[in-house]
mmCIF file of C-alpha atoms in Angstrom:
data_model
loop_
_atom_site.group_PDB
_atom_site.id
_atom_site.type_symbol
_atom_site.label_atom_id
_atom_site.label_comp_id
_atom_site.label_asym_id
_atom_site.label_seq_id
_atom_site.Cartn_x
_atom_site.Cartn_y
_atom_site.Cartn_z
ATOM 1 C CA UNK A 1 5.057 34.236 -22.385
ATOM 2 C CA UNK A 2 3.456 31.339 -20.310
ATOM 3 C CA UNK A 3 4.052 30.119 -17.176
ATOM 4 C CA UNK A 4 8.003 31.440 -16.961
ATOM 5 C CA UNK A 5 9.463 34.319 -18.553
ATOM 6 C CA UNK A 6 12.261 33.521 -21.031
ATOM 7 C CA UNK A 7 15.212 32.507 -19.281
ATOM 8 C CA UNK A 8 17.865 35.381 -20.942
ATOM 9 C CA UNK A 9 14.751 38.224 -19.993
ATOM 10 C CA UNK A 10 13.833 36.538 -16.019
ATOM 11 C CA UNK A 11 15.564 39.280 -13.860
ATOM 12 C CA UNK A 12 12.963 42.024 -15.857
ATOM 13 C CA UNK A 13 10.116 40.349 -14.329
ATOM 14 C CA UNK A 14 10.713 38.732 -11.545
ATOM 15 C CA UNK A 15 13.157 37.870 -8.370
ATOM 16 C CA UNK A 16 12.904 33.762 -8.623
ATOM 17 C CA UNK A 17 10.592 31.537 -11.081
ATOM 18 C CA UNK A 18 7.322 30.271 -8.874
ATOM 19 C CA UNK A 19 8.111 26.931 -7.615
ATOM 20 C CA UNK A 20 4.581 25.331 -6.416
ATOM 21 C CA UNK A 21 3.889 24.599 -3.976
ATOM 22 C CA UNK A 22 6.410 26.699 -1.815
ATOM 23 C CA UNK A 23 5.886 28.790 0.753
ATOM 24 C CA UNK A 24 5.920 33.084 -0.090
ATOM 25 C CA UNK A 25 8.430 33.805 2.624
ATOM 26 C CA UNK A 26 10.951 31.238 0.854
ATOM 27 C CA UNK A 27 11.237 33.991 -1.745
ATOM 28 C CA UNK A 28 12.486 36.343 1.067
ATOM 29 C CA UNK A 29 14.670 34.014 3.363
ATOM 30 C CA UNK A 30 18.462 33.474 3.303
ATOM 31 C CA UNK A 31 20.646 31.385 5.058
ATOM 32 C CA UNK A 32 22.278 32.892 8.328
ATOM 33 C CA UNK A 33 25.946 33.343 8.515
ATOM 34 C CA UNK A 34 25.967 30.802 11.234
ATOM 35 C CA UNK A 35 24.624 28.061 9.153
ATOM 36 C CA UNK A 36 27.132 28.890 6.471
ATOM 37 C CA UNK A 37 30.113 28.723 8.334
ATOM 38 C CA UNK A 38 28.955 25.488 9.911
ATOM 39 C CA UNK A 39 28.484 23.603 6.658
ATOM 40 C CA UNK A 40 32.003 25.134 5.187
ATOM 41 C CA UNK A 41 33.684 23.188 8.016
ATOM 42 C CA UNK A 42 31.647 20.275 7.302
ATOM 43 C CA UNK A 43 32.673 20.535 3.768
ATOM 44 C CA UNK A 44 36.143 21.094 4.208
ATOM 45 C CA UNK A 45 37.006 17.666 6.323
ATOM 46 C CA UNK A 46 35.567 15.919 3.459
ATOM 47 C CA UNK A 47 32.251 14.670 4.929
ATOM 48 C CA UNK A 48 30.066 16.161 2.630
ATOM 49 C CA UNK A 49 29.434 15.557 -0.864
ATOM 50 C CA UNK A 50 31.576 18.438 -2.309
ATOM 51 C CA UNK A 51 34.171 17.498 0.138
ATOM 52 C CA UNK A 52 34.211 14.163 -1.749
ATOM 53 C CA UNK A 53 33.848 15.428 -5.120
ATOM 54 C CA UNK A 54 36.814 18.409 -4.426
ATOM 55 C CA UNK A 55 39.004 15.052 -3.287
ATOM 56 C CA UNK A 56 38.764 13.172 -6.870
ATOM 57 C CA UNK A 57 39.000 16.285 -9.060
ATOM 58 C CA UNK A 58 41.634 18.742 -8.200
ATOM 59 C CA UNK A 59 40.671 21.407 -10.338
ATOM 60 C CA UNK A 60 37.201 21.416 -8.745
ATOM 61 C CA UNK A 61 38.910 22.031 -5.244
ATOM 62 C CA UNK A 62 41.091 24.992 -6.737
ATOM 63 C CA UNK A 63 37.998 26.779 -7.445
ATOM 64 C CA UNK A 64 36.271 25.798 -4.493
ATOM 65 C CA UNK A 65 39.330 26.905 -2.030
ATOM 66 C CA UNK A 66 39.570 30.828 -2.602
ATOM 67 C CA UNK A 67 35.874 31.032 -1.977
ATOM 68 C CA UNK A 68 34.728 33.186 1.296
ATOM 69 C CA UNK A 69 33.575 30.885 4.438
ATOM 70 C CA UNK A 70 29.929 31.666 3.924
ATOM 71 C CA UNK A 71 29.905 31.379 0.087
ATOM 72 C CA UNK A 72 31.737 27.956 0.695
ATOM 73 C CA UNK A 73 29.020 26.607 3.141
ATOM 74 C CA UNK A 74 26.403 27.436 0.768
ATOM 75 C CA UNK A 75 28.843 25.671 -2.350
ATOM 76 C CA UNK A 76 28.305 23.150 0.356
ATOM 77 C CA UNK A 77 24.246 23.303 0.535
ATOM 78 C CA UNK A 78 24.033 23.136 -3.357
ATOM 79 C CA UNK A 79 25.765 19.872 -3.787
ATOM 80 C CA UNK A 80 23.804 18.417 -0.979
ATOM 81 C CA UNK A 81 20.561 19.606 -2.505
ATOM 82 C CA UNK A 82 21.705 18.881 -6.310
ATOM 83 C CA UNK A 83 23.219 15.195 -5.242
ATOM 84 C CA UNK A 84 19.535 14.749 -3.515
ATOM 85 C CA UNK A 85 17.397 15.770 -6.457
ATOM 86 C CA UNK A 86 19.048 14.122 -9.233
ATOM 87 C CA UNK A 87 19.936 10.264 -7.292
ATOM 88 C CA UNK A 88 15.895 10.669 -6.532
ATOM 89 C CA UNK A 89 15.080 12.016 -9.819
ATOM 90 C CA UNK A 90 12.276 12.229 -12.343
ATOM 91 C CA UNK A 91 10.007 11.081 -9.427
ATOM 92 C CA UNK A 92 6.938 10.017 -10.107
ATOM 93 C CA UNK A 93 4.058 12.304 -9.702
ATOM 94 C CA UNK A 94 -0.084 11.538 -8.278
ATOM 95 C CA UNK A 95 -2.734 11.408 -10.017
ATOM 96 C CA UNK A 96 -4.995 9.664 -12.752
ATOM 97 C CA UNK A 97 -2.024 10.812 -15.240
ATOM 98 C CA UNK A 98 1.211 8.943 -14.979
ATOM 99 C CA UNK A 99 3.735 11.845 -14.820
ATOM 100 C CA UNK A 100 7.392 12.564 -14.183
ATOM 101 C CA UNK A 101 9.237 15.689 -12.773
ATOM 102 C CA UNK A 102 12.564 16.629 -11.665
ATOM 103 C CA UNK A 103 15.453 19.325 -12.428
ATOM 104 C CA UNK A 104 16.338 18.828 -15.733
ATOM 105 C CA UNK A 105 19.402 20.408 -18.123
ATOM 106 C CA UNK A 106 18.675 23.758 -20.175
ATOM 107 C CA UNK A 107 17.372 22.660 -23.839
ATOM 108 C CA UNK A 108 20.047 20.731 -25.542
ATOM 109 C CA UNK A 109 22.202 21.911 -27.828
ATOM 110 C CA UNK A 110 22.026 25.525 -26.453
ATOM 111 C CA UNK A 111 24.599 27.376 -23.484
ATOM 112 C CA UNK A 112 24.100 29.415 -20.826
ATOM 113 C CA UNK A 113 26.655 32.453 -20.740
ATOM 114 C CA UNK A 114 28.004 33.509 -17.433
ATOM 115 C CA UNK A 115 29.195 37.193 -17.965
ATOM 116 C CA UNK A 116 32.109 38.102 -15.664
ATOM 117 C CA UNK A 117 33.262 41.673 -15.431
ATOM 118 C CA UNK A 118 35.849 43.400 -13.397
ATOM 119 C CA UNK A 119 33.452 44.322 -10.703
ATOM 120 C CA UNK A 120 32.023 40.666 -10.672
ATOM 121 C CA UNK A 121 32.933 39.081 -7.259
ATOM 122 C CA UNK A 122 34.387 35.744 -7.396
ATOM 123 C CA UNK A 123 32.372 34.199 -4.950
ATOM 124 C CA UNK A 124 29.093 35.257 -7.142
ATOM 125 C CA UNK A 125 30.922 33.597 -10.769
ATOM 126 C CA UNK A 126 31.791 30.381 -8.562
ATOM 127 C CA UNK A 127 28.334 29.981 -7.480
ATOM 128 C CA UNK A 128 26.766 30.790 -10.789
ATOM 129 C CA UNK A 129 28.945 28.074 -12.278
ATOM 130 C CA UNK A 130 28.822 25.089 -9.790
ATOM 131 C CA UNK A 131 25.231 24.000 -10.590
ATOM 132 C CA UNK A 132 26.755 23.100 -14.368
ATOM 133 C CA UNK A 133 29.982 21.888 -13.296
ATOM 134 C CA UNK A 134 28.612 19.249 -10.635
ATOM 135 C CA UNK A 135 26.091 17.592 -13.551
ATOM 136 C CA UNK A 136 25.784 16.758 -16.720
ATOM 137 C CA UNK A 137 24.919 20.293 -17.870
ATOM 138 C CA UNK A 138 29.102 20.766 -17.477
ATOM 139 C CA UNK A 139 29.121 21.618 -21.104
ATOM 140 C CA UNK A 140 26.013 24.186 -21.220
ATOM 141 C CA UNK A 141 28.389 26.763 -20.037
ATOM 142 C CA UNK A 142 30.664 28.853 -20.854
ATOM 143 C CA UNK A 143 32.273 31.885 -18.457
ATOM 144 C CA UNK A 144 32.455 35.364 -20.507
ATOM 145 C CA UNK A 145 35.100 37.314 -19.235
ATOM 146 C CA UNK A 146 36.022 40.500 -19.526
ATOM 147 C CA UNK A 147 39.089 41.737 -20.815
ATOM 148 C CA UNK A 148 39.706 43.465 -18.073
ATOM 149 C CA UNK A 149 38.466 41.305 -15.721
ATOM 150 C CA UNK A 150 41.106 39.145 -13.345
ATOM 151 C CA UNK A 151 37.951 36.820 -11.951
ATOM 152 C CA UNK A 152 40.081 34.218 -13.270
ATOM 153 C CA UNK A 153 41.124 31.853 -16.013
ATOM 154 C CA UNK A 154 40.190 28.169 -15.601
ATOM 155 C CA UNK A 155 40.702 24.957 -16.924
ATOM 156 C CA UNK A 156 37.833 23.656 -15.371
ATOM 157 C CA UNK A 157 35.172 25.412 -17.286
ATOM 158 C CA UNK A 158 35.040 26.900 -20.663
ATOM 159 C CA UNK A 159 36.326 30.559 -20.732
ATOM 160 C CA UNK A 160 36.230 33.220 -23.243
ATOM 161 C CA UNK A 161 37.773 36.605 -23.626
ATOM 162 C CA UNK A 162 35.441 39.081 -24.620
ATOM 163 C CA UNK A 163 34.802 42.768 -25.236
ATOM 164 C CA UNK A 164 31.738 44.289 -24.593
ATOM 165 C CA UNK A 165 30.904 44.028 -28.199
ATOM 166 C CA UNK A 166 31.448 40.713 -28.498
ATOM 167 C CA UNK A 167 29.838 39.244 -25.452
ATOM 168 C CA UNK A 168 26.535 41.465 -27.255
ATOM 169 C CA UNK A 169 26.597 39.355 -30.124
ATOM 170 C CA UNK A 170 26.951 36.163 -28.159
ATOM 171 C CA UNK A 171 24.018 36.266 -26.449
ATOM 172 C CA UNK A 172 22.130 37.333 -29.367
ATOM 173 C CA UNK A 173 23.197 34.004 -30.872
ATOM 174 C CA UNK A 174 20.012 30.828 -31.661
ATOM 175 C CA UNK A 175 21.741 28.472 -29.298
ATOM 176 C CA UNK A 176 22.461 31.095 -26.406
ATOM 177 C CA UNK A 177 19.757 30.245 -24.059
ATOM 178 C CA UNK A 178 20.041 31.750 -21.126
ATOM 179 C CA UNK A 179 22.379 34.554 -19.603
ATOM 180 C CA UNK A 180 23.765 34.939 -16.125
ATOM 181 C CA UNK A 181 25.268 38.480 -14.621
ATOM 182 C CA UNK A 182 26.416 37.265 -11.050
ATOM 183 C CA UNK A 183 27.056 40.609 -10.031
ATOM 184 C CA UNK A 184 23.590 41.046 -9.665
ATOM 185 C CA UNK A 185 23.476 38.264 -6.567
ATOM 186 C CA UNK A 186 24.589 40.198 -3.368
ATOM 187 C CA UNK A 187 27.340 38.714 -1.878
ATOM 188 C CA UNK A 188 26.414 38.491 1.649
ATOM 189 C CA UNK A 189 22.686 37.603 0.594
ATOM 190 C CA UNK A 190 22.147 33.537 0.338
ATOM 191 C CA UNK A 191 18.921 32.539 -0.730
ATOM 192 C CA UNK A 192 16.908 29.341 -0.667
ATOM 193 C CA UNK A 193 19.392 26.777 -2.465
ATOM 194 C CA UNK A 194 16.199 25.449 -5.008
ATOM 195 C CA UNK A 195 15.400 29.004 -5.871
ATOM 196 C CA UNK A 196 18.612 30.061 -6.543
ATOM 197 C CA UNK A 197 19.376 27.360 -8.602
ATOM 198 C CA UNK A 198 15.927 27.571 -10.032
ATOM 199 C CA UNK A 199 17.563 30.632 -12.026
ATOM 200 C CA UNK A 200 20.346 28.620 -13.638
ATOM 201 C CA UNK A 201 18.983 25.234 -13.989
ATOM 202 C CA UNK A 202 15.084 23.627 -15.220
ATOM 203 C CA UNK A 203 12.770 22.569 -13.300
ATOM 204 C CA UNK A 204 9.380 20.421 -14.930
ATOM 205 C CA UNK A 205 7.298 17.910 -15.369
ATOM 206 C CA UNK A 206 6.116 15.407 -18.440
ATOM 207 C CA UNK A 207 3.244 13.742 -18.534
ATOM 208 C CA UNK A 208 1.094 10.401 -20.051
ATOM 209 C CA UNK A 209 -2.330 10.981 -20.756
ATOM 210 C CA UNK A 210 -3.013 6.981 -19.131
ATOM 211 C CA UNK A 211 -3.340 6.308 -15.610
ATOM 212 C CA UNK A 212 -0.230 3.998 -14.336
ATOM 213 C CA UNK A 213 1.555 4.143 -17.662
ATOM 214 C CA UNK A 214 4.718 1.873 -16.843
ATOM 215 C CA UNK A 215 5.715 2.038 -20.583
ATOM 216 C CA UNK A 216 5.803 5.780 -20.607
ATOM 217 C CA UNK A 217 7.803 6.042 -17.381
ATOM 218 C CA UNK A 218 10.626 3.270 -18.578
ATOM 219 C CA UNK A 219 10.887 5.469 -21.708
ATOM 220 C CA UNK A 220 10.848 9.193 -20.462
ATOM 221 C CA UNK A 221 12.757 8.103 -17.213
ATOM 222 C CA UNK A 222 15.765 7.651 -18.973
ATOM 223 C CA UNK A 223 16.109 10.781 -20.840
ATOM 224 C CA UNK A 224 19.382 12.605 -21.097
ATOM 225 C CA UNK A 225 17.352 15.499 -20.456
ATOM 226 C CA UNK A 226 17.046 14.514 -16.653
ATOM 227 C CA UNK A 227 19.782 16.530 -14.537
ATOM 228 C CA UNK A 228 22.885 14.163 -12.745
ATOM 229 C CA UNK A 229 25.583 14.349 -10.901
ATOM 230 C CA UNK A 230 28.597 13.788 -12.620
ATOM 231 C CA UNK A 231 30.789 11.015 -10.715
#
């Protein structure tokens, strides 16, 4: 492969995809439970983002609500960092070639399975789940659940009951793109907010070959490619 692994075969090679230019440590460092806590009561009065967003859509707040204090402060951190990114995004990059980069959606047309089992912790499904649900990649997902899993049952995300044998074939499928195995994300460990959702979500750049390329930028600015929050 090139500069990434393949999404559905990251976890083989490496921990997070290299974001540069970020520091090594970043790779290492999580959130304290201090922080956490703080930013779950911020979120909870409604002065955050995902406070706002859990007032207009019910079902969004009934997921949100069972989650752990820490896990909620860091829900908390990813719509703060997600809202940031995609109102300021593409941005413009520097140089003699007019480029554009930003967080974008998984390849269109494709889904990215969440596999639950009945060992998963909520909190980790949740968190795996909230980068799609916020933005436009809503219907890139879908939550694979074992049968005898009780994560839950949803009406805010796509859900399907499957079997170990099933769930195989699924992610053999052309259009599954990527799969996710929360169980796999400690619970009490909270990384970097871009990294972690660097494992869900695209990051990248496109680029003109002509210096100051206005007509490029007007075009390639408005693809539906570009990750948004959903209002």
């Amino acid at each position: 492969f090139g500069e990434l692994p393949p999404r559905k075969e990251l976890n083989t090679y490496t921990k997070f995809p290299m974001i540069v230019p970020s520091p090594s440590a970043a790779y290492n460092t999580n959130y304290s439970a201090n922080f956490l806590e703080a930013k779950a009561a911020k979120g909870s009065t409604g002065d955050s983002y995902l406070g706002v967003m859990m007032k207009k859509q019910p079902l969004l707040k009934a997921l949100i609500d069972p989650l752990s204090k820490q896990a909620k402060g860091y829900a908390t951190v990813m719509a703060e960092y997600l809202k940031e990114a995609c109102d300021n995004g593409p941005r413009e990059g520097l140089g003699s070639r007019t480029s554009l980069y930003g967080l974008q959606r998984p390849p269109l047309g494709t889904e990215t399975i969440v596999r639950a089992d009945k060992d998963t912790p909520y909190d980790s499904v949740v968190l795996s789940l909230l980068p799609f649900l916020l933005t436009n990649a809503k219907d890139q997902v879908i939550l694979s659940v074992d049968k005898k899993s009780n994560v839950f049952s949803h009406a805010i995300v796509k859900v399907v009951e499957q079997d170990t044998e099933a769930f195989e074939r699924s992610i053999s499928a052309a259009n599954c793109y990527n799969v996710v195995e929360p169980q796999h994300h400690q619970v009490n460990s909270f990384p970097i907010i871009s990294h972690f959702v660097s494992k869900l979500l695209l990051f990248g750049h496109v680029k003109s070959t002509t210096e100051n390329d206005r007509q490029f930028v007007d075009a390639f600015s408005k693809s539906s490619k570009w990750l948004k929050m959903l209002d």
